[in-house]
Amino acid sequence: MIPEDLKYTEAHEWVQLVSPGVVRFGITHFAQDSLGDIVFVSLPEEGTAVGQGDACGEVESTKSVADVYAPIAGTVTARNDVVETSPEAINDEPYGNGWLIELSVEDESALEALMDAAAYKAHTEGQ
Amino acid sequence: MLADTNDQIQDSEPQQPRQGPLHQRHVDLGAKLVDFAGWLMPIEYEGVLKEHMYVRESVGIFDVSHMGTVLISGQAASALADVAFALDVAAVASGKAAYGLCLNESGGVVDDLLIYVRSNTEIMVIPNASNADKVVSALTEVRDSNSEFADIEIADVGIEFAILAVQGPTAGRVLAEAGYPTELDYMSFIDIDDVTVARSGYTGEYGFELVVPTAQAASVWDALVEAAKSQDGGPVGLGARDTLRLEMGYPLHGHELAPDRMALTAPVGWTIGWDKPAFIGREAIVAAKEQGTDRKLVALRFTDRGIPREGMAVVNLSGEEPREVGVVTSGTFSPSLKAGIALALVDTESVANGDELAVDVRGRQLATERVTLPFVDSNPRVVPA
């Protein structure tokens, strides 16, 4: 449940470089499983500038709410409308249809500082 | 991502939680387990939403063995219960169960419980897990202060029994398949082979609760779960138990009821034996009935998108400027209504009928409408066709 080709944050988000200068991110399988059934999602407007680690949205399940943090600095270029109308997509396909936000980023190299799949696996096993 | 969780069920005791008689069953079913009042209990198996709808649409099986079991036996057992509890126990016929309160002298709620009257000389009480010892203390105090009750035995036998609930429109078929009778009126019970079968529950649906000797717990659980699966139902955890009870507006001790809060702030007046000459807390609760309470519970349904949680502030938007008038005691997402719902304790004088109330959800004032309970159109008294 931890795809090899993605990068990961300590806050249980996955990040993917989808085209030069554009990353897509969402929450991991581990995160959605910990939250339980997700019923509300709020995401930032397109054009919102975010710094690395900034809270930029919320994912709320029947039992708890979690902030969404920007994995690297950038500007919101797309938000996944699917998860706002069908939040269960995050539970069903956290790495697919359940993605959250796309950012245009100036410094792609910031991705390199994030965890790879093996490091993230070790991170989740520590929790 | 998970930095800011707000789990409603929190560790309440520092020591290792106890495992109930069905612990291995829950592990095998892949349940998420949490420490609930000192017991390691299943919060969910397949997800709160799915399990919630099992109960509203077909059937769900609950393990609530963390709840206590207390037996009061001996001559005048019923009379002792009538002093210890606010309910009019003498008015409950043998073979019937009733919901009642155990009050303290100031009219606060020591616990809310189900009281099963087997006869005048034998009464079984089901208190909440974390309050069983307090209920036993309250009963013991009444016994020891009155020589008439000296021979009555008060036994905390929680460890000897599992408690299972079978709830939902097809609960009767599940019970029949497992070999138990279903022809019971609402709040009636019958004892069969050491198992007590009651037409009761905490979900608002037609259903049953079974008090089962620990040695039989696994086999009864297996039979019920297998039968439930053939009815497109399954096991249901404490997560959905909470969303189900809240959709009905049923109070939960520690949330809507508390030892340091007058019982009548919650809509529980119907459980009080007002005509009884004496019971613990009578003076305080009779006074509160006459004078009114300075706070009261209201039921709020969100019209904005969002989920209220315990502890969030209630804001009155009517009047010159918004002002804080209360606090959410229980809040959740209603799977049936697909909206946030809450019970909230508000200052009686600060809220008039028709006032617009909002809940402060992390800095946003989300709009609500005040509703009459229950939030959903369910009635446990009705036998499904």
Short mmCIF file of C-alpha atoms in Angstrom, two decimals:
data_model
loop_
_atom_site.label_atom_id
_atom_site.label_comp_id
_atom_site.label_asym_id
_atom_site.label_seq_id
_atom_site.Cartn_x
_atom_site.Cartn_y
_atom_site.Cartn_z
CA MET A 1 0.00 0.00 0.00
CA ILE A 2 3.04 2.31 -0.36
CA PRO A 3 3.70 2.93 -4.07
CA GLU A 4 7.41 2.92 -4.92
CA ASP A 5 7.28 5.85 -7.33
CA LEU A 6 5.99 8.49 -4.88
CA LYS A 7 7.57 10.72 -2.24
CA TYR A 8 6.18 10.98 1.28
CA THR A 9 5.99 13.42 4.18
CA GLU A 10 6.04 12.76 7.91
CA ALA A 11 2.47 14.08 7.98
CA HIS A 12 1.38 11.08 5.86
CA GLU A 13 1.00 12.77 2.51
CA TRP A 14 2.21 11.39 -0.79
CA VAL A 15 3.68 13.63 -3.50
CA GLN A 16 4.13 12.96 -7.21
CA LEU A 17 5.84 15.04 -9.90
CA VAL A 18 3.19 14.96 -12.65
CA SER A 19 4.89 17.29 -15.13
CA PRO A 20 7.84 19.66 -14.98
CA GLY A 21 7.18 22.13 -12.19
CA VAL A 22 3.86 20.55 -11.13
CA VAL A 23 3.30 18.18 -8.22
CA ARG A 24 0.15 16.39 -7.15
CA PHE A 25 -0.41 15.29 -3.58
CA GLY A 26 -2.88 13.50 -1.39
CA ILE A 27 -2.97 11.51 1.83
CA THR A 28 -1.56 8.02 2.14
CA HIS A 29 -3.34 4.74 2.62
CA PHE A 30 -2.05 4.74 6.19
CA ALA A 31 -3.58 8.19 6.80
CA GLN A 32 -6.99 7.35 5.35
CA ASP A 33 -7.06 4.08 7.28
CA SER A 34 -6.25 5.89 10.52
CA LEU A 35 -8.92 8.52 9.92
CA GLY A 36 -11.67 6.07 8.98
CA ASP A 37 -14.58 6.99 6.72
CA ILE A 38 -13.93 10.44 5.29
CA VAL A 39 -17.05 12.57 4.98
CA PHE A 40 -15.91 16.16 4.39
CA VAL A 41 -13.00 17.72 2.55
CA SER A 42 -12.16 21.38 2.19
CA LEU A 43 -9.44 22.47 -0.22
CA PRO A 44 -7.85 25.84 -1.04
CA GLU A 45 -8.86 27.93 -4.04
CA GLU A 46 -6.80 27.77 -7.20
CA GLY A 47 -4.12 30.44 -7.13
CA THR A 48 -3.52 30.17 -3.39
CA ALA A 49 0.17 30.43 -2.55
CA VAL A 50 1.34 28.03 0.12
CA GLY A 51 4.62 27.57 1.96
CA GLN A 52 6.06 24.19 2.81
CA GLY A 53 4.24 22.80 5.84
CA ASP A 54 1.38 25.33 5.66
CA ALA A 55 -2.08 24.03 6.57
CA CYS A 56 -4.05 24.38 3.35
CA GLY A 57 -7.14 22.23 3.78
CA GLU A 58 -8.97 19.78 5.97
CA VAL A 59 -9.95 16.15 5.70
CA GLU A 60 -12.62 15.11 8.17
CA SER A 61 -13.82 11.62 9.00
CA THR A 62 -16.71 10.41 11.11
CA LYS A 63 -14.39 10.42 14.10
CA SER A 64 -11.75 13.11 13.61
CA VAL A 65 -10.44 15.99 11.55
CA ALA A 66 -6.96 16.41 10.12
CA ASP A 67 -5.27 19.36 8.49
CA VAL A 68 -3.75 19.00 5.05
CA TYR A 69 -0.22 20.43 4.88
CA ALA A 70 1.55 21.60 1.73
CA PRO A 71 4.41 19.12 1.21
CA ILE A 72 6.49 21.76 -0.59
CA ALA A 73 6.04 25.46 -1.37
CA GLY A 74 4.01 26.38 -4.44
CA THR A 75 0.80 27.75 -5.88
CA VAL A 76 -2.44 25.76 -6.11
CA THR A 77 -3.16 25.06 -9.79
CA ALA A 78 -5.82 22.39 -9.37
CA ARG A 79 -8.02 20.92 -6.66
CA ASN A 80 -9.79 17.61 -6.96
CA ASP A 81 -13.50 18.38 -7.08
CA VAL A 82 -14.25 14.65 -6.95
CA VAL A 83 -13.25 14.38 -3.29
CA GLU A 84 -15.41 17.33 -2.32
CA THR A 85 -18.54 15.67 -3.65
CA SER A 86 -17.43 12.06 -3.03
CA PRO A 87 -15.02 12.13 -0.06
CA GLU A 88 -15.06 8.32 0.07
CA ALA A 89 -12.80 8.41 -3.00
CA ILE A 90 -9.95 9.16 -0.58
CA ASN A 91 -10.67 5.96 1.33
CA ASP A 92 -11.15 3.93 -1.82
CA GLU A 93 -8.24 5.23 -3.92
CA PRO A 94 -5.95 7.45 -1.85
CA TYR A 95 -3.24 7.44 -4.54
CA GLY A 96 -5.63 7.65 -7.50
CA ASN A 97 -9.03 9.35 -7.73
CA GLY A 98 -8.62 10.45 -4.14
CA TRP A 99 -5.80 12.91 -4.80
CA LEU A 100 -6.28 16.37 -3.30
CA ILE A 101 -4.28 19.23 -4.77
CA GLU A 102 -1.84 20.10 -7.56
CA LEU A 103 0.79 22.77 -7.00
CA SER A 104 3.07 24.58 -9.39
CA VAL A 105 6.44 24.66 -7.69
CA GLU A 106 9.54 26.72 -8.33
CA ASP A 107 11.96 24.40 -6.67
CA GLU A 108 11.39 20.78 -7.70
CA SER A 109 14.54 19.79 -5.87
CA ALA A 110 12.63 20.21 -2.59
CA LEU A 111 11.05 16.87 -3.48
CA GLU A 112 14.37 15.17 -2.99
CA ALA A 113 14.29 15.99 0.71
CA LEU A 114 11.06 14.01 1.19
CA MET A 115 10.97 10.34 2.15
CA ASP A 116 11.04 7.57 -0.41
CA ALA A 117 8.77 4.54 -0.08
CA ALA A 118 11.20 2.57 2.07
CA ALA A 119 11.75 5.44 4.48
CA TYR A 120 8.01 6.09 4.69
CA LYS A 121 7.33 2.44 5.40
CA ALA A 122 9.76 2.62 8.31
CA HIS A 123 8.05 5.86 9.43
CA THR A 124 4.60 4.23 9.56
CA GLU A 125 5.95 1.18 11.36
CA GLY A 126 7.19 3.46 14.10
CA GLN A 127 3.62 4.69 14.76
CA MET B 1 -1.96 14.99 8.26
CA LEU B 2 -2.70 13.25 11.53
CA ALA B 3 -1.25 15.92 13.75
CA ASP B 4 -4.56 17.39 14.74
CA THR B 5 -6.81 14.47 15.50
CA ASN B 6 -9.75 14.89 17.79
CA ASP B 7 -10.74 11.37 18.71
CA GLN B 8 -13.89 11.36 20.74
CA ILE B 9 -12.97 8.18 22.47
CA GLN B 10 -9.92 8.81 24.56
CA ASP B 11 -7.80 6.84 26.93
CA SER B 12 -9.39 7.36 30.30
CA GLU B 13 -7.26 5.07 32.43
CA PRO B 14 -3.51 4.80 32.41
CA GLN B 15 -3.23 1.04 32.98
CA GLN B 16 -3.38 -1.62 30.27
CA PRO B 17 -6.96 -1.97 29.04
CA ARG B 18 -8.77 -5.21 29.82
CA GLN B 19 -9.71 -7.61 27.07
CA GLY B 20 -13.30 -8.80 26.95
CA PRO B 21 -14.43 -12.37 26.31
CA LEU B 22 -14.71 -11.74 22.56
CA HIS B 23 -11.35 -10.04 22.11
CA GLN B 24 -9.92 -12.70 19.79
CA ARG B 25 -13.07 -12.62 17.66
CA HIS B 26 -12.60 -8.88 17.08
CA VAL B 27 -8.93 -9.32 16.24
CA ASP B 28 -9.81 -12.07 13.77
CA LEU B 29 -12.45 -9.82 12.17
CA GLY B 30 -9.81 -7.13 11.65
CA ALA B 31 -11.43 -4.63 14.01
CA LYS B 32 -9.73 -1.43 15.02
CA LEU B 33 -9.51 -1.61 18.79
CA VAL B 34 -9.47 1.31 21.21
CA ASP B 35 -9.24 1.72 24.94
CA PHE B 36 -12.78 2.52 25.96
CA ALA B 37 -13.35 3.07 29.70
CA GLY B 38 -10.53 0.68 30.51
CA TRP B 39 -11.58 -2.00 28.01
CA LEU B 40 -10.00 -2.75 24.67
CA MET B 41 -13.09 -2.60 22.46
CA PRO B 42 -13.81 -2.65 18.70
CA ILE B 43 -14.45 0.84 17.35
CA GLU B 44 -15.04 -0.35 13.81
CA TYR B 45 -14.71 -3.40 11.58
CA GLU B 46 -15.52 -2.25 8.05
CA GLY B 47 -16.05 1.45 8.63
CA VAL B 48 -18.49 3.53 10.64
CA LEU B 49 -20.69 4.51 7.67
CA LYS B 50 -21.22 0.95 6.43
CA GLU B 51 -21.82 -0.41 9.92
CA HIS B 52 -24.24 2.41 10.72
CA MET B 53 -26.31 1.57 7.66
CA TYR B 54 -26.30 -2.15 8.54
CA VAL B 55 -28.32 -1.20 11.60
CA ARG B 56 -30.65 1.27 9.90
CA GLU B 57 -31.29 -0.99 6.87
CA SER B 58 -30.62 -4.62 7.84
CA VAL B 59 -28.97 -5.73 11.07
CA GLY B 60 -25.84 -5.20 13.15
CA ILE B 61 -24.30 -7.21 15.99
CA PHE B 62 -22.58 -5.31 18.81
CA ASP B 63 -20.29 -6.50 21.58
CA VAL B 64 -20.89 -4.18 24.53
CA SER B 65 -19.41 -6.48 27.14
CA HIS B 66 -17.52 -3.57 28.67
CA MET B 67 -20.83 -2.54 30.25
CA GLY B 68 -21.35 -3.69 33.79
CA THR B 69 -23.79 -6.19 35.29
CA VAL B 70 -24.95 -5.79 38.88
CA LEU B 71 -27.36 -8.12 40.66
CA ILE B 72 -29.52 -7.00 43.57
CA SER B 73 -31.10 -9.98 45.27
CA GLY B 74 -33.01 -10.70 48.43
CA GLN B 75 -36.22 -9.67 50.17
CA ALA B 76 -37.02 -6.02 49.42
CA ALA B 77 -34.50 -5.87 46.52
CA SER B 78 -37.04 -3.81 44.57
CA ALA B 79 -37.55 -1.46 47.53
CA LEU B 80 -33.79 -0.90 47.79
CA ALA B 81 -33.58 -0.11 44.07
CA ASP B 82 -36.45 2.31 44.55
CA VAL B 83 -34.37 4.29 47.03
CA ALA B 84 -31.10 4.09 45.10
CA PHE B 85 -32.60 4.94 41.69
CA ALA B 86 -34.86 7.78 40.60
CA LEU B 87 -36.99 5.45 38.48
CA ASP B 88 -40.24 4.14 39.95
CA VAL B 89 -38.93 0.57 40.14
CA ALA B 90 -42.03 -0.74 41.93
CA ALA B 91 -44.08 0.26 38.89
CA VAL B 92 -41.99 -1.90 36.57
CA ALA B 93 -43.65 -5.30 36.10
CA SER B 94 -41.65 -8.50 36.48
CA GLY B 95 -40.16 -9.42 33.12
CA LYS B 96 -39.82 -5.79 32.10
CA ALA B 97 -36.76 -3.60 31.85
CA ALA B 98 -36.70 0.17 32.21
CA TYR B 99 -34.24 2.99 31.66
CA GLY B 100 -33.46 4.97 34.79
CA LEU B 101 -30.99 7.19 36.57
CA CYS B 102 -28.86 6.80 39.66
CA LEU B 103 -28.62 10.32 41.12
CA ASN B 104 -26.46 11.88 43.78
CA GLU B 105 -27.92 14.12 46.49
CA SER B 106 -27.50 17.24 44.37
CA GLY B 107 -29.47 15.74 41.48
CA GLY B 108 -26.42 15.04 39.34
CA VAL B 109 -26.23 11.74 37.50
CA VAL B 110 -23.99 9.03 38.95
CA ASP B 111 -24.98 6.84 36.02
CA ASP B 112 -27.81 6.03 33.65
CA LEU B 113 -28.73 2.39 33.49
CA LEU B 114 -31.09 -0.34 32.37
CA ILE B 115 -32.95 -1.94 35.26
CA TYR B 116 -34.30 -5.44 34.63
CA VAL B 117 -36.93 -6.51 37.13
CA ARG B 118 -37.00 -10.30 37.38
CA SER B 119 -39.13 -10.13 40.53
CA ASN B 120 -39.44 -8.07 43.70
CA THR B 121 -36.49 -10.03 45.02
CA GLU B 122 -34.16 -10.05 42.04
CA ILE B 123 -33.12 -7.09 39.93
CA MET B 124 -30.36 -6.90 37.33
CA VAL B 125 -28.79 -3.57 36.51
CA ILE B 126 -26.63 -2.71 33.48
CA PRO B 127 -24.49 0.35 34.29
CA ASN B 128 -21.88 1.98 32.08
CA ALA B 129 -18.44 0.40 32.20
CA SER B 130 -16.73 3.22 34.01
CA ASN B 131 -19.57 3.70 36.51
CA ALA B 132 -20.27 0.15 37.67
CA ASP B 133 -18.28 0.59 40.87
CA LYS B 134 -20.04 3.89 41.65
CA VAL B 135 -23.46 2.27 41.18
CA VAL B 136 -22.44 -0.60 43.45
CA SER B 137 -21.29 1.95 46.04
CA ALA B 138 -24.57 3.84 45.82
CA LEU B 139 -26.57 0.63 46.27
CA THR B 140 -24.35 -0.54 49.11
CA GLU B 141 -24.71 2.76 50.91
CA VAL B 142 -28.49 2.52 50.75
CA ARG B 143 -28.38 -1.06 52.02
CA ASP B 144 -26.04 -0.28 54.88
CA SER B 145 -28.05 2.72 56.04
CA ASN B 146 -31.30 0.82 56.44
CA SER B 147 -31.71 -2.34 58.50
CA GLU B 148 -34.68 -3.35 56.34
CA PHE B 149 -32.19 -3.97 53.51
CA ALA B 150 -29.49 -5.68 55.59
CA ASP B 151 -29.91 -9.10 53.96
CA ILE B 152 -29.87 -7.90 50.36
CA GLU B 153 -26.94 -9.03 48.28
CA ILE B 154 -25.38 -6.60 45.83
CA ALA B 155 -23.04 -8.34 43.42
CA ASP B 156 -20.91 -6.84 40.66
CA VAL B 157 -20.94 -9.78 38.22
CA GLY B 158 -19.81 -7.84 35.13
CA ILE B 159 -16.87 -10.16 34.60
CA GLU B 160 -19.22 -13.15 34.35
CA PHE B 161 -21.30 -11.88 31.46
CA ALA B 162 -20.90 -10.73 27.89
CA ILE B 163 -23.50 -8.31 26.56
CA LEU B 164 -24.42 -8.47 22.89
CA ALA B 165 -26.87 -6.32 20.96
CA VAL B 166 -28.71 -7.32 17.78
CA GLN B 167 -30.18 -4.20 16.21
CA GLY B 168 -31.96 -3.43 12.97
CA PRO B 169 -35.05 -4.23 10.92
CA THR B 170 -34.04 -7.89 10.44
CA ALA B 171 -32.82 -8.44 14.02
CA GLY B 172 -35.74 -10.82 14.62
CA ARG B 173 -34.64 -13.18 11.85
CA VAL B 174 -31.09 -13.21 13.21
CA LEU B 175 -32.28 -14.01 16.71
CA ALA B 176 -34.61 -16.75 15.46
CA GLU B 177 -31.83 -18.29 13.40
CA ALA B 178 -29.60 -18.33 16.46
CA GLY B 179 -32.37 -20.11 18.38
CA TYR B 180 -33.72 -17.31 20.56
CA PRO B 181 -37.29 -16.10 21.01
CA THR B 182 -38.34 -12.86 19.36
CA GLU B 183 -41.95 -12.52 20.54
CA LEU B 184 -41.17 -9.89 23.12
CA ASP B 185 -42.85 -6.54 23.66
CA TYR B 186 -40.64 -3.46 23.73
CA MET B 187 -38.58 -3.44 26.96
CA SER B 188 -39.64 -6.98 27.89
CA PHE B 189 -37.15 -9.74 28.58
CA ILE B 190 -36.98 -13.46 29.10
CA ASP B 191 -34.37 -15.71 30.70
CA ILE B 192 -33.47 -18.83 28.72
CA ASP B 193 -30.62 -21.20 29.66
CA ASP B 194 -28.77 -18.52 31.64
CA VAL B 195 -29.11 -16.06 28.73
CA THR B 196 -31.27 -12.97 29.18
CA VAL B 197 -32.91 -11.80 25.95
CA ALA B 198 -34.40 -8.30 26.06
CA ARG B 199 -36.26 -6.25 23.45
CA SER B 200 -34.13 -3.19 23.97
CA GLY B 201 -31.23 -1.25 22.51
CA TYR B 202 -29.41 2.03 22.05
CA THR B 203 -29.80 2.61 18.32
CA GLY B 204 -33.42 3.57 17.76
CA GLU B 205 -34.06 0.43 15.74
CA TYR B 206 -36.07 -2.68 16.48
CA GLY B 207 -33.74 -5.08 18.23
CA PHE B 208 -32.57 -7.10 21.18
CA GLU B 209 -29.89 -7.14 23.84
CA LEU B 210 -28.53 -10.41 25.21
CA VAL B 211 -26.78 -10.88 28.52
CA VAL B 212 -24.75 -14.06 28.02
CA PRO B 213 -22.54 -16.01 30.47
CA THR B 214 -18.92 -15.48 29.45
CA ALA B 215 -18.39 -19.17 28.68
CA GLN B 216 -21.12 -19.03 25.99
CA ALA B 217 -20.14 -15.64 24.60
CA ALA B 218 -18.07 -16.79 21.63
CA SER B 219 -20.56 -19.38 20.40
CA VAL B 220 -23.50 -16.98 20.70
CA TRP B 221 -21.51 -14.22 18.97
CA ASP B 222 -20.55 -16.58 16.13
CA ALA B 223 -24.15 -17.68 15.62
CA LEU B 224 -25.41 -14.07 15.60
CA VAL B 225 -22.70 -12.78 13.27
CA GLU B 226 -23.19 -15.64 10.83
CA ALA B 227 -26.95 -15.08 10.81
CA ALA B 228 -26.45 -11.32 10.39
CA LYS B 229 -24.20 -11.84 7.38
CA SER B 230 -26.94 -13.88 5.70
CA GLN B 231 -29.16 -10.80 6.18
CA ASP B 232 -26.58 -8.48 4.58
CA GLY B 233 -25.55 -7.20 7.99
CA GLY B 234 -22.54 -7.78 10.19
CA PRO B 235 -20.65 -6.80 13.30
CA VAL B 236 -20.83 -3.14 14.32
CA GLY B 237 -18.31 -1.27 16.46
CA LEU B 238 -18.63 1.44 19.06
CA GLY B 239 -18.05 4.14 16.43
CA ALA B 240 -21.37 3.44 14.75
CA ARG B 241 -23.01 2.82 18.13
CA ASP B 242 -22.27 6.47 18.87
CA THR B 243 -23.56 7.83 15.55
CA LEU B 244 -26.70 5.68 15.89
CA ARG B 245 -27.49 6.80 19.45
CA LEU B 246 -26.80 10.41 18.60
CA GLU B 247 -29.18 10.32 15.62
CA MET B 248 -31.82 9.36 18.20
CA GLY B 249 -30.66 11.99 20.67
CA TYR B 250 -30.09 9.38 23.36
CA PRO B 251 -27.95 10.85 26.15
CA LEU B 252 -24.52 9.38 26.94
CA HIS B 253 -23.09 9.59 30.44
CA GLY B 254 -20.05 11.86 30.57
CA HIS B 255 -21.53 13.92 27.72
CA GLU B 256 -25.20 14.79 28.24
CA LEU B 257 -25.34 13.46 31.80
CA ALA B 258 -22.75 14.05 34.51
CA PRO B 259 -22.41 13.85 38.29
CA ASP B 260 -21.85 17.61 38.62
CA ARG B 261 -24.80 18.64 36.44
CA MET B 262 -28.50 18.65 37.33
CA ALA B 263 -30.08 15.68 35.54
CA LEU B 264 -33.01 17.75 34.26
CA THR B 265 -30.75 19.77 31.95
CA ALA B 266 -31.22 16.70 29.73
CA PRO B 267 -34.72 15.54 28.67
CA VAL B 268 -34.90 12.74 31.23
CA GLY B 269 -37.85 13.91 33.34
CA TRP B 270 -39.91 10.99 32.00
CA THR B 271 -37.64 8.53 33.83
CA ILE B 272 -38.17 10.08 37.25
CA GLY B 273 -40.55 8.54 39.79
CA TRP B 274 -41.97 11.92 40.81
CA ASP B 275 -44.57 10.35 43.12
CA LYS B 276 -42.09 8.26 45.06
CA PRO B 277 -41.77 9.47 48.68
CA ALA B 278 -38.01 9.03 48.84
CA PHE B 279 -35.04 8.39 46.59
CA ILE B 280 -31.51 9.75 46.49
CA GLY B 281 -31.49 13.16 44.85
CA ARG B 282 -35.26 13.65 45.17
CA GLU B 283 -35.13 16.97 46.98
CA ALA B 284 -32.73 18.51 44.45
CA ILE B 285 -34.51 17.27 41.36
CA VAL B 286 -37.99 18.21 42.61
CA ALA B 287 -36.68 21.73 43.27
CA ALA B 288 -35.13 21.88 39.81
CA LYS B 289 -38.42 20.78 38.28
CA GLU B 290 -40.26 23.59 40.03
CA GLN B 291 -37.68 26.30 39.41
CA GLY B 292 -36.41 25.22 36.00
CA THR B 293 -32.77 24.68 35.14
CA ASP B 294 -30.28 27.37 34.18
CA ARG B 295 -29.00 25.26 31.32
CA LYS B 296 -30.75 22.91 28.91
CA LEU B 297 -29.93 20.54 26.08
CA VAL B 298 -30.80 21.50 22.52
CA ALA B 299 -30.57 19.45 19.34
CA LEU B 300 -28.84 21.13 16.41
CA ARG B 301 -28.69 20.01 12.80
CA PHE B 302 -26.09 21.68 10.59
CA THR B 303 -27.27 23.48 7.49
CA ASP B 304 -23.65 24.34 6.62
CA ARG B 305 -21.12 21.66 5.68
CA GLY B 306 -19.12 20.62 8.71
CA ILE B 307 -19.08 18.38 11.73
CA PRO B 308 -19.64 19.54 15.31
CA ARG B 309 -17.46 17.95 17.98
CA GLU B 310 -17.70 17.79 21.74
CA GLY B 311 -16.44 20.98 23.39
CA MET B 312 -17.13 23.36 20.49
CA ALA B 313 -18.83 26.62 21.42
CA VAL B 314 -22.46 27.36 20.54
CA VAL B 315 -23.03 30.95 19.41
CA ASN B 316 -26.36 32.78 19.38
CA LEU B 317 -26.50 34.88 16.19
CA SER B 318 -29.83 36.53 17.03
CA GLY B 319 -29.62 39.76 18.97
CA GLU B 320 -27.29 42.70 18.63
CA GLU B 321 -24.06 40.79 18.37
CA PRO B 322 -23.12 37.11 18.35
CA ARG B 323 -22.51 35.71 21.80
CA GLU B 324 -21.39 32.40 23.15
CA VAL B 325 -24.30 30.64 24.87
CA GLY B 326 -23.22 27.06 25.32
CA VAL B 327 -21.14 24.08 24.36
CA VAL B 328 -21.52 20.93 22.26
CA THR B 329 -21.78 17.82 24.47
CA SER B 330 -21.89 15.33 21.59
CA GLY B 331 -21.42 15.95 17.89
CA THR B 332 -20.93 13.84 14.84
CA PHE B 333 -21.63 13.36 11.17
CA SER B 334 -25.03 11.75 10.75
CA PRO B 335 -24.63 8.96 8.18
CA SER B 336 -28.41 8.88 7.66
CA LEU B 337 -28.84 12.64 7.14
CA LYS B 338 -25.39 13.28 5.63
CA ALA B 339 -25.08 16.33 7.85
CA GLY B 340 -23.51 17.37 11.11
CA ILE B 341 -25.67 16.87 14.20
CA ALA B 342 -25.09 17.89 17.79
CA LEU B 343 -26.51 17.89 21.27
CA ALA B 344 -25.48 21.06 23.07
CA LEU B 345 -25.88 22.46 26.55
CA VAL B 346 -26.97 26.10 26.41
CA ASP B 347 -27.84 28.81 28.94
CA THR B 348 -31.62 28.70 29.23
CA GLU B 349 -32.02 32.47 29.47
CA SER B 350 -29.69 33.20 26.56
CA VAL B 351 -31.60 31.19 23.98
CA ALA B 352 -35.17 31.95 22.95
CA ASN B 353 -37.28 29.88 20.61
CA GLY B 354 -36.46 30.82 17.05
CA ASP B 355 -32.98 32.14 17.83
CA GLU B 356 -30.41 31.33 15.21
CA LEU B 357 -27.65 29.18 16.71
CA ALA B 358 -24.26 28.50 15.15
CA VAL B 359 -21.43 26.22 16.20
CA ASP B 360 -17.86 27.51 16.16
CA VAL B 361 -15.97 24.88 14.16
CA ARG B 362 -12.30 25.82 14.38
CA GLY B 363 -12.99 29.51 13.97
CA ARG B 364 -15.87 29.26 11.49
CA GLN B 365 -19.42 29.86 12.70
CA LEU B 366 -21.44 27.18 10.94
CA ALA B 367 -25.22 27.59 10.72
CA THR B 368 -27.59 25.13 12.35
CA GLU B 369 -31.29 24.63 12.79
CA ARG B 370 -32.82 23.59 16.08
CA VAL B 371 -34.75 20.38 15.74
CA THR B 372 -36.97 18.16 17.83
CA LEU B 373 -35.48 14.79 18.72
CA PRO B 374 -34.95 12.31 17.30
CA PHE B 375 -32.89 13.61 14.38
CA VAL B 376 -34.01 10.61 12.30
CA ASP B 377 -37.37 8.98 11.85
CA SER B 378 -36.76 5.69 13.70
CA ASN B 379 -38.84 4.06 16.41
CA PRO B 380 -37.56 1.04 18.31
CA ARG B 381 -41.07 0.18 19.50
CA VAL B 382 -42.28 -0.67 16.02
CA VAL B 383 -41.93 -4.28 14.93
CA PRO B 384 -40.84 -4.37 11.27
CA ALA B 385 -43.29 -5.94 8.85
#
